[in-house]
Every structure is written in structure tokens, then in C-alpha cells.
Amino acid sequence: LTMSVINNQMSERNLKIDSKVYEYLFKYYSSDVKILLSAMDQLDKASLQSKKAITIPFVKKTLRL
């Protein structure tokens, strides 16, 4: 359920993110929806600035995991 909520939010922003990225965030970052949505917002902004796709290595670097 949590991952589907986040996936829907990212789809509304026209972001296509591999399900493995969501699984990674859920496992290593947080399972709380609010925290994950905040992280996705941060990742979205960083992705736009750097013009890079949101991948697991990008997540690790951006969120310092």
C-alpha cells in the first residue's frame, strides 16, 4: 500500500521510477509514507537540477545512505 501511494504521487509528477528504487527506499530509508514522500520530493528536485534519473545509486548519493 505504501509503495502504491508513493508510486501514484510520482506518476502525477510524470516521474517514472523503477520499482526497485521504491523497494530500496522502503527497506533502507523508511516505511513511513510522509517520510518517503518527503524523500521523493527531495529526489525529484535533485534529479531536475542534475538532469539525472532517479536510480538506486542516485538515491544513495542524494539521501546519503
mmCIF file of C-alpha atoms in Angstrom:
data_model
loop_
_atom_site.group_PDB
_atom_site.id
_atom_site.type_symbol
_atom_site.label_atom_id
_atom_site.label_comp_id
_atom_site.label_asym_id
_atom_site.label_seq_id
_atom_site.Cartn_x
_atom_site.Cartn_y
_atom_site.Cartn_z
ATOM 1 C CA LEU A 1 0.000 0.000 0.000
ATOM 2 C CA THR A 2 2.749 2.466 0.932
ATOM 3 C CA MET A 3 4.648 1.911 -2.294
ATOM 4 C CA SER A 4 1.477 2.316 -4.370
ATOM 5 C CA VAL A 5 0.752 5.680 -2.700
ATOM 6 C CA ILE A 6 4.266 6.880 -3.471
ATOM 7 C CA ASN A 7 4.151 5.488 -6.994
ATOM 8 C CA ASN A 8 0.873 7.349 -7.617
ATOM 9 C CA GLN A 9 2.380 10.591 -6.322
ATOM 10 C CA MET A 10 5.398 10.238 -8.585
ATOM 11 C CA SER A 11 3.208 9.331 -11.562
ATOM 12 C CA GLU A 12 1.294 12.577 -11.028
ATOM 13 C CA ARG A 13 4.642 14.362 -11.428
ATOM 14 C CA ASN A 14 5.319 12.361 -14.608
ATOM 15 C CA LEU A 15 8.245 10.603 -12.956
ATOM 16 C CA LYS A 16 8.914 7.038 -13.964
ATOM 17 C CA ILE A 17 10.918 5.313 -11.285
ATOM 18 C CA ASP A 18 11.860 1.651 -11.227
ATOM 19 C CA SER A 19 10.051 -0.351 -8.548
ATOM 20 C CA LYS A 20 13.447 -1.456 -7.212
ATOM 21 C CA VAL A 21 14.106 2.148 -6.176
ATOM 22 C CA TYR A 22 10.878 2.177 -4.143
ATOM 23 C CA GLU A 23 11.769 -1.165 -2.586
ATOM 24 C CA TYR A 24 15.231 0.135 -1.694
ATOM 25 C CA LEU A 25 13.801 3.275 -0.061
ATOM 26 C CA PHE A 26 11.216 1.255 1.844
ATOM 27 C CA LYS A 27 13.857 -1.170 3.109
ATOM 28 C CA TYR A 28 16.784 1.154 3.854
ATOM 29 C CA TYR A 29 15.267 4.600 4.383
ATOM 30 C CA SER A 30 11.805 4.426 5.947
ATOM 31 C CA SER A 31 8.441 2.723 5.704
ATOM 32 C CA ASP A 32 6.581 5.859 6.810
ATOM 33 C CA VAL A 33 4.582 7.387 3.943
ATOM 34 C CA LYS A 34 5.193 11.004 4.978
ATOM 35 C CA ILE A 35 8.936 10.479 5.270
ATOM 36 C CA LEU A 36 9.071 8.653 1.939
ATOM 37 C CA LEU A 37 7.055 11.368 0.189
ATOM 38 C CA SER A 38 9.419 13.985 1.591
ATOM 39 C CA ALA A 39 12.395 11.960 0.352
ATOM 40 C CA MET A 40 10.805 11.585 -3.080
ATOM 41 C CA ASP A 41 10.277 15.352 -3.219
ATOM 42 C CA GLN A 42 13.954 15.863 -2.399
ATOM 43 C CA LEU A 43 14.954 13.281 -5.022
ATOM 44 C CA ASP A 44 12.697 14.891 -7.624
ATOM 45 C CA LYS A 45 14.281 18.313 -7.083
ATOM 46 C CA ALA A 46 17.813 16.903 -7.129
ATOM 47 C CA SER A 47 17.017 14.944 -10.273
ATOM 48 C CA LEU A 48 15.751 18.057 -12.043
ATOM 49 C CA GLN A 49 18.816 20.059 -11.008
ATOM 50 C CA SER A 50 21.324 17.414 -12.024
ATOM 51 C CA LYS A 51 19.295 16.179 -15.006
ATOM 52 C CA LYS A 52 19.864 12.598 -13.856
ATOM 53 C CA ALA A 53 17.425 9.731 -13.494
ATOM 54 C CA ILE A 54 16.375 8.579 -10.046
ATOM 55 C CA THR A 55 18.247 5.317 -9.607
ATOM 56 C CA ILE A 56 19.450 3.458 -6.532
ATOM 57 C CA PRO A 57 22.976 4.974 -6.792
ATOM 58 C CA PHE A 58 21.375 8.433 -7.193
ATOM 59 C CA VAL A 59 19.203 7.781 -4.115
ATOM 60 C CA LYS A 60 22.225 6.657 -2.081
ATOM 61 C CA LYS A 61 24.184 9.761 -3.013
ATOM 62 C CA THR A 62 21.335 12.253 -2.638
ATOM 63 C CA LEU A 63 19.965 10.907 0.649
ATOM 64 C CA ARG A 64 23.443 9.937 1.918
ATOM 65 C CA LEU A 65 22.547 6.300 2.544
#
